[in-house]
PDB file of C-alpha atoms in Angstrom:
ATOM      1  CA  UNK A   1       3.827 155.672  94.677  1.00 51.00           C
ATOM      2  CA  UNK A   2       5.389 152.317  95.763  1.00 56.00           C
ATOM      3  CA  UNK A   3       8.999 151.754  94.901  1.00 58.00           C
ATOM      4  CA  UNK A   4      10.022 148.943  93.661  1.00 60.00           C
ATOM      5  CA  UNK A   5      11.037 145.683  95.526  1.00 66.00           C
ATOM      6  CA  UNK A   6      14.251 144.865  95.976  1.00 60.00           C
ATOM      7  CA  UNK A   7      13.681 141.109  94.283  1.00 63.00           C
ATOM      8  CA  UNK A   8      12.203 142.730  91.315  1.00 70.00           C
ATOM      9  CA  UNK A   9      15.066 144.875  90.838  1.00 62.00           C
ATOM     10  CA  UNK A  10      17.624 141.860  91.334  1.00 57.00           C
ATOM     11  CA  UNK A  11      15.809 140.259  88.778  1.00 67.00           C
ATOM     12  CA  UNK A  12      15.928 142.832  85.890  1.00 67.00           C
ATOM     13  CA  UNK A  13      19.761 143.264  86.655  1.00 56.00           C
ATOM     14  CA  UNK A  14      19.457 139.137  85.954  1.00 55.00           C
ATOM     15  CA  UNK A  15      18.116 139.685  82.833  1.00 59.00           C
ATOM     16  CA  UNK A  16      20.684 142.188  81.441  1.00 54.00           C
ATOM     17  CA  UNK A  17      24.089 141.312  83.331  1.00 50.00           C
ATOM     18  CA  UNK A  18      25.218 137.516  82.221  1.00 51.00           C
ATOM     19  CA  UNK A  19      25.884 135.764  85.574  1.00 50.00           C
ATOM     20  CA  UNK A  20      28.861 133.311  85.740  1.00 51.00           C
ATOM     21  CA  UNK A  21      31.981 131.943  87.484  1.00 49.00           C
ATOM     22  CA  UNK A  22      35.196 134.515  87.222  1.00 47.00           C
ATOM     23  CA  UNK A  23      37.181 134.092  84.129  1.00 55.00           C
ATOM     24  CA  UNK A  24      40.089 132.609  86.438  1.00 51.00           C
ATOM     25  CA  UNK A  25      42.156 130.661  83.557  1.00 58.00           C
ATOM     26  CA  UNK A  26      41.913 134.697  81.617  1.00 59.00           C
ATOM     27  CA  UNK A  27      43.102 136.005  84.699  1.00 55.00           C
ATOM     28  CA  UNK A  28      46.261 133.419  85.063  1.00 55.00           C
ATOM     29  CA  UNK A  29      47.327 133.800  81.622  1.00 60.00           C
ATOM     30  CA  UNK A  30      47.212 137.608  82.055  1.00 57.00           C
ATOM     31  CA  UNK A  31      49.652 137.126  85.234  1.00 54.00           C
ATOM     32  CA  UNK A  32      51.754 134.885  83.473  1.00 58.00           C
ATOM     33  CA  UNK A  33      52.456 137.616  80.469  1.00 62.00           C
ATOM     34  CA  UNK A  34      53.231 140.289  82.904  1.00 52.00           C
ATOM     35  CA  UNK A  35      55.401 138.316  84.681  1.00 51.00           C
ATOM     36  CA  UNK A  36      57.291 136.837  81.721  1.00 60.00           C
ATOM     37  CA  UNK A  37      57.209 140.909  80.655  1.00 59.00           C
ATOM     38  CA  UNK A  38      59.237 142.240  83.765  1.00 51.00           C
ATOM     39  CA  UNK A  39      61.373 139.179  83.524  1.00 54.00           C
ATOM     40  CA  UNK A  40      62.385 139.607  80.033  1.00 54.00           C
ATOM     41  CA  UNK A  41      63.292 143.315  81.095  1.00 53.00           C
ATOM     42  CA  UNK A  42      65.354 142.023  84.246  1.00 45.00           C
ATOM     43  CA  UNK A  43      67.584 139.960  81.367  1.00 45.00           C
ATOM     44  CA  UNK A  44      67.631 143.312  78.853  1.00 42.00           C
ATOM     45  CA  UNK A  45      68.723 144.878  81.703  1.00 41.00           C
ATOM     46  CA  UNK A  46      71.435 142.952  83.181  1.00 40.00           C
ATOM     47  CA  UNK A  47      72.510 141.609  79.227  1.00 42.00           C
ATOM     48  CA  UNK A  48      72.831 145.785  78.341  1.00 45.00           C
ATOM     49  CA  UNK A  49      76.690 145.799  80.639  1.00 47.00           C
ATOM     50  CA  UNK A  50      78.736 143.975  82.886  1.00 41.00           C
ATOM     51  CA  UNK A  51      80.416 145.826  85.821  1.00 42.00           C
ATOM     52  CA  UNK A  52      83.905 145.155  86.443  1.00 45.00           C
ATOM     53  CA  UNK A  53      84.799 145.862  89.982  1.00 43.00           C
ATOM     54  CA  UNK A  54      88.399 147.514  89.688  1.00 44.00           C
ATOM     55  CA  UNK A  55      89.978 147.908  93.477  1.00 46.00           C
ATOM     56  CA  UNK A  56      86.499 149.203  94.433  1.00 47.00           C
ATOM     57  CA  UNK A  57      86.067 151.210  91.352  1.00 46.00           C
ATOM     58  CA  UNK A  58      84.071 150.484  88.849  1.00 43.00           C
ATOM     59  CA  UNK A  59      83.801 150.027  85.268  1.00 45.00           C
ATOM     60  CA  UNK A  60      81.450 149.222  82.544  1.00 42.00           C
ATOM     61  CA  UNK A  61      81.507 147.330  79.518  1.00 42.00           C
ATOM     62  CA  UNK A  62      78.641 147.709  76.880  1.00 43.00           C
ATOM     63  CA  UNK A  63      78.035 144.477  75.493  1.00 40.00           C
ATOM     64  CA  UNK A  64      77.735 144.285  71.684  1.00 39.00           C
ATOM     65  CA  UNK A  65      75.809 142.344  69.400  1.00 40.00           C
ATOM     66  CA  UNK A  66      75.786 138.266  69.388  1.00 38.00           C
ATOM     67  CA  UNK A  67      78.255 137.938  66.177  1.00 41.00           C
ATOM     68  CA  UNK A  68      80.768 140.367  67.406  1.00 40.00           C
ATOM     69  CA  UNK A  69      83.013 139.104  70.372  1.00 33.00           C
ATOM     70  CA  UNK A  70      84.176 142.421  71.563  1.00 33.00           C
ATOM     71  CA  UNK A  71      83.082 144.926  74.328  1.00 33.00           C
ATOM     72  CA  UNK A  72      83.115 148.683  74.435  1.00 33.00           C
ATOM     73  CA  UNK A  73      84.395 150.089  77.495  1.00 34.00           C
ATOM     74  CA  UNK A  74      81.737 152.995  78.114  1.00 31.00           C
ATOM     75  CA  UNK A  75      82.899 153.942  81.721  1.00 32.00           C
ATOM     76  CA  UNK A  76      86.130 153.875  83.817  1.00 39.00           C
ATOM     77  CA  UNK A  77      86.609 155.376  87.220  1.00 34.00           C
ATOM     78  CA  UNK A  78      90.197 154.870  86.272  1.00 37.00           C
ATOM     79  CA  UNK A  79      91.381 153.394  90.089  1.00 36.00           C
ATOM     80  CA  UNK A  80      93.941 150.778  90.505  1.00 34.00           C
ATOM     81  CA  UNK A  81      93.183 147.329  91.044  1.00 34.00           C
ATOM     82  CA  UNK A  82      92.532 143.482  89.296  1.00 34.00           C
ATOM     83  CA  UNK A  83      89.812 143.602  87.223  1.00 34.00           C
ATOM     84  CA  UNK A  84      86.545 141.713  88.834  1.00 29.00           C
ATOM     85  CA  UNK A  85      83.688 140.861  87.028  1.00 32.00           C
ATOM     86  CA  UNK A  86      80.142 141.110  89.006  1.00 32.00           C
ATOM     87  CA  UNK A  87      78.228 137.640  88.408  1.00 33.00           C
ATOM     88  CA  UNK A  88      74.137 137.953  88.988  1.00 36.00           C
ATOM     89  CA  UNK A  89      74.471 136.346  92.335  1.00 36.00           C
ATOM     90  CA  UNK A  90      76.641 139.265  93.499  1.00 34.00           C
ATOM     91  CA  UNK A  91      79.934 137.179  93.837  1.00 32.00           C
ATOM     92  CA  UNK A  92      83.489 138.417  92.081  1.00 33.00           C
ATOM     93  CA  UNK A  93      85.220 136.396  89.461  1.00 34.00           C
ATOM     94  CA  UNK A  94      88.495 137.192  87.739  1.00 33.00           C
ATOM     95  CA  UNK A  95      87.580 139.288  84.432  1.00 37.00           C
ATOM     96  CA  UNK A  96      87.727 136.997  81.530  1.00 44.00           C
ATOM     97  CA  UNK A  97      90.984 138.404  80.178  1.00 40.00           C
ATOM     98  CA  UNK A  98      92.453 137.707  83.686  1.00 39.00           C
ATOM     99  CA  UNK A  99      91.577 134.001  84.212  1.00 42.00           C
ATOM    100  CA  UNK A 100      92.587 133.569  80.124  1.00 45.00           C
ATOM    101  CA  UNK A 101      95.974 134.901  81.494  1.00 39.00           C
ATOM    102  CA  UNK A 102      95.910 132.750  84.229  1.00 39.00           C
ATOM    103  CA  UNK A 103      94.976 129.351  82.201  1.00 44.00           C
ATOM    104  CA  UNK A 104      97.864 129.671  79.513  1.00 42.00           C
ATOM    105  CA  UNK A 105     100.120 126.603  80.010  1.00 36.00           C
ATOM    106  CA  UNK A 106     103.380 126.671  81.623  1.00 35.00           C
ATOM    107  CA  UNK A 107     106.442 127.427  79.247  1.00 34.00           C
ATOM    108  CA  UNK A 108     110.193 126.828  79.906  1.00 38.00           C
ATOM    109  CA  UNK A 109     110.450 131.040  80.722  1.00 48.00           C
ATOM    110  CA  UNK A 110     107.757 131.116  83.401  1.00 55.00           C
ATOM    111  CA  UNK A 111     103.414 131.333  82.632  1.00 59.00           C
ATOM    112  CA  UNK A 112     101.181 133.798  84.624  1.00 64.00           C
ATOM    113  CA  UNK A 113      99.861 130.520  86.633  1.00 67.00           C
ATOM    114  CA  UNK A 114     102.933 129.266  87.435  1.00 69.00           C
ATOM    115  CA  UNK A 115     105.416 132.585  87.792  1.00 81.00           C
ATOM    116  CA  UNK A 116     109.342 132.999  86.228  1.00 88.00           C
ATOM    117  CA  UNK A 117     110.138 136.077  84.278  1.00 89.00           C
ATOM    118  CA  UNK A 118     108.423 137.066  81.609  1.00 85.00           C
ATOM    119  CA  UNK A 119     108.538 135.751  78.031  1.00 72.00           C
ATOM    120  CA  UNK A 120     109.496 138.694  75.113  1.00 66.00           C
ATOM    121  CA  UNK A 121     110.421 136.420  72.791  1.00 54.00           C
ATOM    122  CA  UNK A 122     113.977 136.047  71.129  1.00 46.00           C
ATOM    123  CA  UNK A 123     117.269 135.852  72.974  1.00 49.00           C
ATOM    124  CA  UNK A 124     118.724 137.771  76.002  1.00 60.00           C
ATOM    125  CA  UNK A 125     121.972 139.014  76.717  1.00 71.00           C
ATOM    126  CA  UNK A 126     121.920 139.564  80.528  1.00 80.00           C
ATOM    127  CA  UNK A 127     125.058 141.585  81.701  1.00 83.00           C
ATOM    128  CA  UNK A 128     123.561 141.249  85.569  1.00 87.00           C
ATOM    129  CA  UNK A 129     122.206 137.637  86.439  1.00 90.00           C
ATOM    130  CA  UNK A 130     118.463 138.126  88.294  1.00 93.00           C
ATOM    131  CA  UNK A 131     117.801 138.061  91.961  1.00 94.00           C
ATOM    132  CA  UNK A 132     115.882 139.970  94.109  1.00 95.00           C
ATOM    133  CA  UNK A 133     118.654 141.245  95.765  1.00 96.00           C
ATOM    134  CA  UNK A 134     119.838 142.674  92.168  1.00 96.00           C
ATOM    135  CA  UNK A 135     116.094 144.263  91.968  1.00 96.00           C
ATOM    136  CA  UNK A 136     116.651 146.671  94.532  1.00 96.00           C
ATOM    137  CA  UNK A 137     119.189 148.114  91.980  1.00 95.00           C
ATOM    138  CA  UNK A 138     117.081 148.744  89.384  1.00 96.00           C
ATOM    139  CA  UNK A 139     115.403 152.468  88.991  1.00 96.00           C
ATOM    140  CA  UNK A 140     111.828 151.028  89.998  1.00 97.00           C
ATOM    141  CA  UNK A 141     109.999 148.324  90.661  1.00 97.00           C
ATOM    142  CA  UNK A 142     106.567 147.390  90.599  1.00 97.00           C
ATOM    143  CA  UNK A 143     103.558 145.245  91.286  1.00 97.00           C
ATOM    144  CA  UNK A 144     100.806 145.635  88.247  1.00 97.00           C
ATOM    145  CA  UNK A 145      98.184 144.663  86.564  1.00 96.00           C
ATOM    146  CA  UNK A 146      97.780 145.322  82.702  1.00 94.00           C
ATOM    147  CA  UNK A 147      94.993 147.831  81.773  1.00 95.00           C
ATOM    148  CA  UNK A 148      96.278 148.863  78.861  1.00 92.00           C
ATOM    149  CA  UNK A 149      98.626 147.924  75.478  1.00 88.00           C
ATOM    150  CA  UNK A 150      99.549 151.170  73.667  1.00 85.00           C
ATOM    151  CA  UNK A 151     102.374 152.480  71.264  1.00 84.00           C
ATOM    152  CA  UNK A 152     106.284 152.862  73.086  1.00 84.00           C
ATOM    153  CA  UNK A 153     106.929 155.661  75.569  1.00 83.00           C
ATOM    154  CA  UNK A 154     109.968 156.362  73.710  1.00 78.00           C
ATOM    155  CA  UNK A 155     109.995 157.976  70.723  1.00 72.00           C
ATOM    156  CA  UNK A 156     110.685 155.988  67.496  1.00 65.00           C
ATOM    157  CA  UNK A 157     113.131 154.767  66.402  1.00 57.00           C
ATOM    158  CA  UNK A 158     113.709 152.492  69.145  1.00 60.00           C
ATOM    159  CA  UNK A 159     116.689 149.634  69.254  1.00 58.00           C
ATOM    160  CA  UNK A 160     113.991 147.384  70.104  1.00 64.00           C
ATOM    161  CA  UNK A 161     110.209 147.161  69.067  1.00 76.00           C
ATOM    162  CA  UNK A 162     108.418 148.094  72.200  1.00 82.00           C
ATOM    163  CA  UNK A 163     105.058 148.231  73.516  1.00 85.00           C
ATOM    164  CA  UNK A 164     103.894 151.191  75.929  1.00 90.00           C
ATOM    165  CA  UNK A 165     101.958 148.506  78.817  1.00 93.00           C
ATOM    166  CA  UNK A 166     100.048 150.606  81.360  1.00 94.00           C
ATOM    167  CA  UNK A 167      99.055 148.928  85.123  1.00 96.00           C
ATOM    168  CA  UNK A 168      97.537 149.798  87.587  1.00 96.00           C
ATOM    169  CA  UNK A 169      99.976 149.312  90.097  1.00 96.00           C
ATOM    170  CA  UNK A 170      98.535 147.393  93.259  1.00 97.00           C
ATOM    171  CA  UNK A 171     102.101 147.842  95.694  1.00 96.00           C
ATOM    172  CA  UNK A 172     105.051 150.190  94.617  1.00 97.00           C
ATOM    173  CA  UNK A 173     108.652 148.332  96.173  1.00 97.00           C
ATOM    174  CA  UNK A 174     111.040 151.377  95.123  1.00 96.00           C
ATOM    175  CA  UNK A 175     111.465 154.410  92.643  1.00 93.00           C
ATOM    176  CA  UNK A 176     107.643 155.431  92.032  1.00 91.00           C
ATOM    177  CA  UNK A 177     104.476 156.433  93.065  1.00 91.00           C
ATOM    178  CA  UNK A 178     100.771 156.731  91.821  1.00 91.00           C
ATOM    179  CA  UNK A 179      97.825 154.181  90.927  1.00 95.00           C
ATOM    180  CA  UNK A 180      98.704 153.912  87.220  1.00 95.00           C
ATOM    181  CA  UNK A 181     101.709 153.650  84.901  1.00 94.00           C
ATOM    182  CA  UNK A 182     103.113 153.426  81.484  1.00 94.00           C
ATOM    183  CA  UNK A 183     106.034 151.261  81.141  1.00 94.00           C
ATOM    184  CA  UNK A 184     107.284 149.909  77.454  1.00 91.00           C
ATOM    185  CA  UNK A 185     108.539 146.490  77.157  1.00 89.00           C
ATOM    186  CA  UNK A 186     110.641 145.290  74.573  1.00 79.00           C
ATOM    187  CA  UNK A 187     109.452 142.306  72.505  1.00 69.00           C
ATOM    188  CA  UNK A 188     111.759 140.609  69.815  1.00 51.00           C
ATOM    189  CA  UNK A 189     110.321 138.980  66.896  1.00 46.00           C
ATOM    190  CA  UNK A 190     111.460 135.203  66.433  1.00 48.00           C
ATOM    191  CA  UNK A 191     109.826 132.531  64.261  1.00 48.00           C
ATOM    192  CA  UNK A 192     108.232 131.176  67.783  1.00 50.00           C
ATOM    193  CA  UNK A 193     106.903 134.232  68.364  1.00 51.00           C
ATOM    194  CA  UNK A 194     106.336 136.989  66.061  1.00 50.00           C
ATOM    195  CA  UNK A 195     105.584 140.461  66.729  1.00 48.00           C
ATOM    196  CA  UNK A 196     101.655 140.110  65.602  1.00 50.00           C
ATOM    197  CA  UNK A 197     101.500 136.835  67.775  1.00 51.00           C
ATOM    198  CA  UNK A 198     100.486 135.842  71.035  1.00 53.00           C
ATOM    199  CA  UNK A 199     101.438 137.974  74.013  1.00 64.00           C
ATOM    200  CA  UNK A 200     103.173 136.689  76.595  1.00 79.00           C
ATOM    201  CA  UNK A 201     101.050 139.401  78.655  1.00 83.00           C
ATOM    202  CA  UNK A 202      97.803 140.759  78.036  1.00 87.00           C
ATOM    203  CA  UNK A 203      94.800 142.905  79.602  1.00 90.00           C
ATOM    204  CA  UNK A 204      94.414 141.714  82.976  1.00 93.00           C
ATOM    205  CA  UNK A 205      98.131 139.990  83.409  1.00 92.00           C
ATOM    206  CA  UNK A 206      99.341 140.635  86.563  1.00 95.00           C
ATOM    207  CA  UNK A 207     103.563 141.283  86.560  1.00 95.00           C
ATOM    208  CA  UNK A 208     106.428 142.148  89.075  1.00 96.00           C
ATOM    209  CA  UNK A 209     108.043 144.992  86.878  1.00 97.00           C
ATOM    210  CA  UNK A 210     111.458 146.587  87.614  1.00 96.00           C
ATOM    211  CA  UNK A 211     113.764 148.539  85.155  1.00 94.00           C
ATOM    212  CA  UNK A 212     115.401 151.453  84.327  1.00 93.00           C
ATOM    213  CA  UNK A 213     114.461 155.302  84.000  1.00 90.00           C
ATOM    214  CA  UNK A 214     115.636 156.328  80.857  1.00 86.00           C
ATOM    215  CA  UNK A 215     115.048 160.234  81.234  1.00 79.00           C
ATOM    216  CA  UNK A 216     113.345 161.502  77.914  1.00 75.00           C
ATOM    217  CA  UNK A 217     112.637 157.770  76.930  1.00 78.00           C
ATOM    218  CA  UNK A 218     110.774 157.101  79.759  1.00 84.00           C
ATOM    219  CA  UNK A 219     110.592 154.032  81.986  1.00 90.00           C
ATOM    220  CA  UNK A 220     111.820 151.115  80.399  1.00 90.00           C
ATOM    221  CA  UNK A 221     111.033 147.242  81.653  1.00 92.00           C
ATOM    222  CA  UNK A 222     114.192 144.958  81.552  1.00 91.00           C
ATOM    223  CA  UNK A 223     114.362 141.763  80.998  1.00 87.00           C
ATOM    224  CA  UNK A 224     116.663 139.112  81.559  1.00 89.00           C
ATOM    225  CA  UNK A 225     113.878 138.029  85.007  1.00 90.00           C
ATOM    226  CA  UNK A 226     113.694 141.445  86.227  1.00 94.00           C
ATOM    227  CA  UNK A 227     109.472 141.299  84.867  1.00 94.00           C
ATOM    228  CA  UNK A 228     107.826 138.262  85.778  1.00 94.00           C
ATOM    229  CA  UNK A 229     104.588 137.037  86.535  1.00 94.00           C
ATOM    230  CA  UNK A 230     103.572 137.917  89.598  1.00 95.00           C
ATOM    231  CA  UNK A 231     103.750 135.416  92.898  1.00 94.00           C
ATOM    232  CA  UNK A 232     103.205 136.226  96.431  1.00 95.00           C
ATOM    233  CA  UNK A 233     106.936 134.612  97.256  1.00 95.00           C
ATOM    234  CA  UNK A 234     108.562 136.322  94.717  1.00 95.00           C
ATOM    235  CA  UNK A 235     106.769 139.927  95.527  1.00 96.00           C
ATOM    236  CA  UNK A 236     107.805 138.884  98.975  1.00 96.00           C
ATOM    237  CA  UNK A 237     111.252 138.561  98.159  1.00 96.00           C
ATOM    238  CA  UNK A 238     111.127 142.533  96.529  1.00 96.00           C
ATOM    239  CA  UNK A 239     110.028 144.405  99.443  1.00 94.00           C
TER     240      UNK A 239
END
């Protein structure tokens, strides 16, 4: 029995298998999808959080929808520090609440850009005039950055309306110790500035705190220029 030539069987596979160039263009535009695929998961992925770097901690904030303006924090490793945000090229920024601290404009009482004690609205009566030589009398004193706005230490009722202000304290100068703290701080209500106003502080402010222990009450911020926003010269002039 002869078996069939090779040519013979080339040309019956001719017959019944089309012969042509390679679908090339199909072939790009397949490409092109899956690439535009893992790309658009890249962006899910890094539009799900950001990652706040917080003195080498970190902490994550679940992004919510497009119309709502706030964030969720889902994750906090709870370790002092000034808030960082990550940016996709891997280099730290100031967290937005930080730099909107930072970019108020300077006031007559002192701005977190600029330094000078602290604003809490309404009028002072200072019994002891400020210097950092008066600090070291104080109970405590502190370098912090705001994590956290809260209800008074103290129990109500208070002389003044307070606000319990937790930091995370980067540099303790006397009377404390630990990576966080609750400290109120009073604020008056005036016609410039009333209670549910503008803070003068906010998450991510960072302060020189000193004040007074008040035993039950808890720690107690005093003003008069004993808080202020924070400056290396000043924080110099505490140690």
């Amino acid at each position: 029995m002869n078996e069939p030539r090779t040519s013979d069987l080339l040309e019956q596979a001719a017959s019944v298998v089309p012969v042509g160039p390679a679908p090339v263009e199909d072939l790009l535009r397949a490409g092109r999808r899956a690439r535009r695929r893992r790309q658009a998961g890249a962006h899910l992925a890094v539009a799900a959080g950001v990652v706040l770097v917080v003195g080498g901690s970190l902490t994550v904030l679940e992004l919510v929808q497009p119309d709502d303006r706030s964030a969720e924090v889902v994750a906090d490793a709870g370790e002092a520090g000034t808030p960082y945000a990550a940016t996709e090229d891997g280099a730290a920024e100031q967290s937005a609440a930080g730099q909107e601290a930072a970019d108020r404009p300077e006031t007559a009482a002192g701005s977190a850009a600029q330094g000078g004690p602290l604003i809490t609205g309404g009028s002072e009566n200072c019994a002891v005039v400020y210097s950092p030589e008066a600090v070291r009398d104080q109970d405590f004193a502190f370098d912090g950055v705001v994590v956290g706005l809260g209800p008074p230490v103290s129990e109500p009722p208070t002389p003044l309306d307070e606000t319990g202000v937790t930091f995370a304290v980067q540099e303790w100068f006397h009377g404390g110790s630990g990576a966080t703290v609750t400290v109120d701080i009073p604020a008056r209500p005036t016609p410039e500035q009333p209670l549910d106003g503008v803070r003068s502080y906010d998450v991510g402010t960072r302060l020189l705190v000193s004040g007074v222990d008040r035993a039950a009450d808890g720690p107690l911020a005093s003003t008069c220029g004993f808080t202020r926003y924070y400056d290396e010269q000043t924080a110099a002039s505490w140690r």
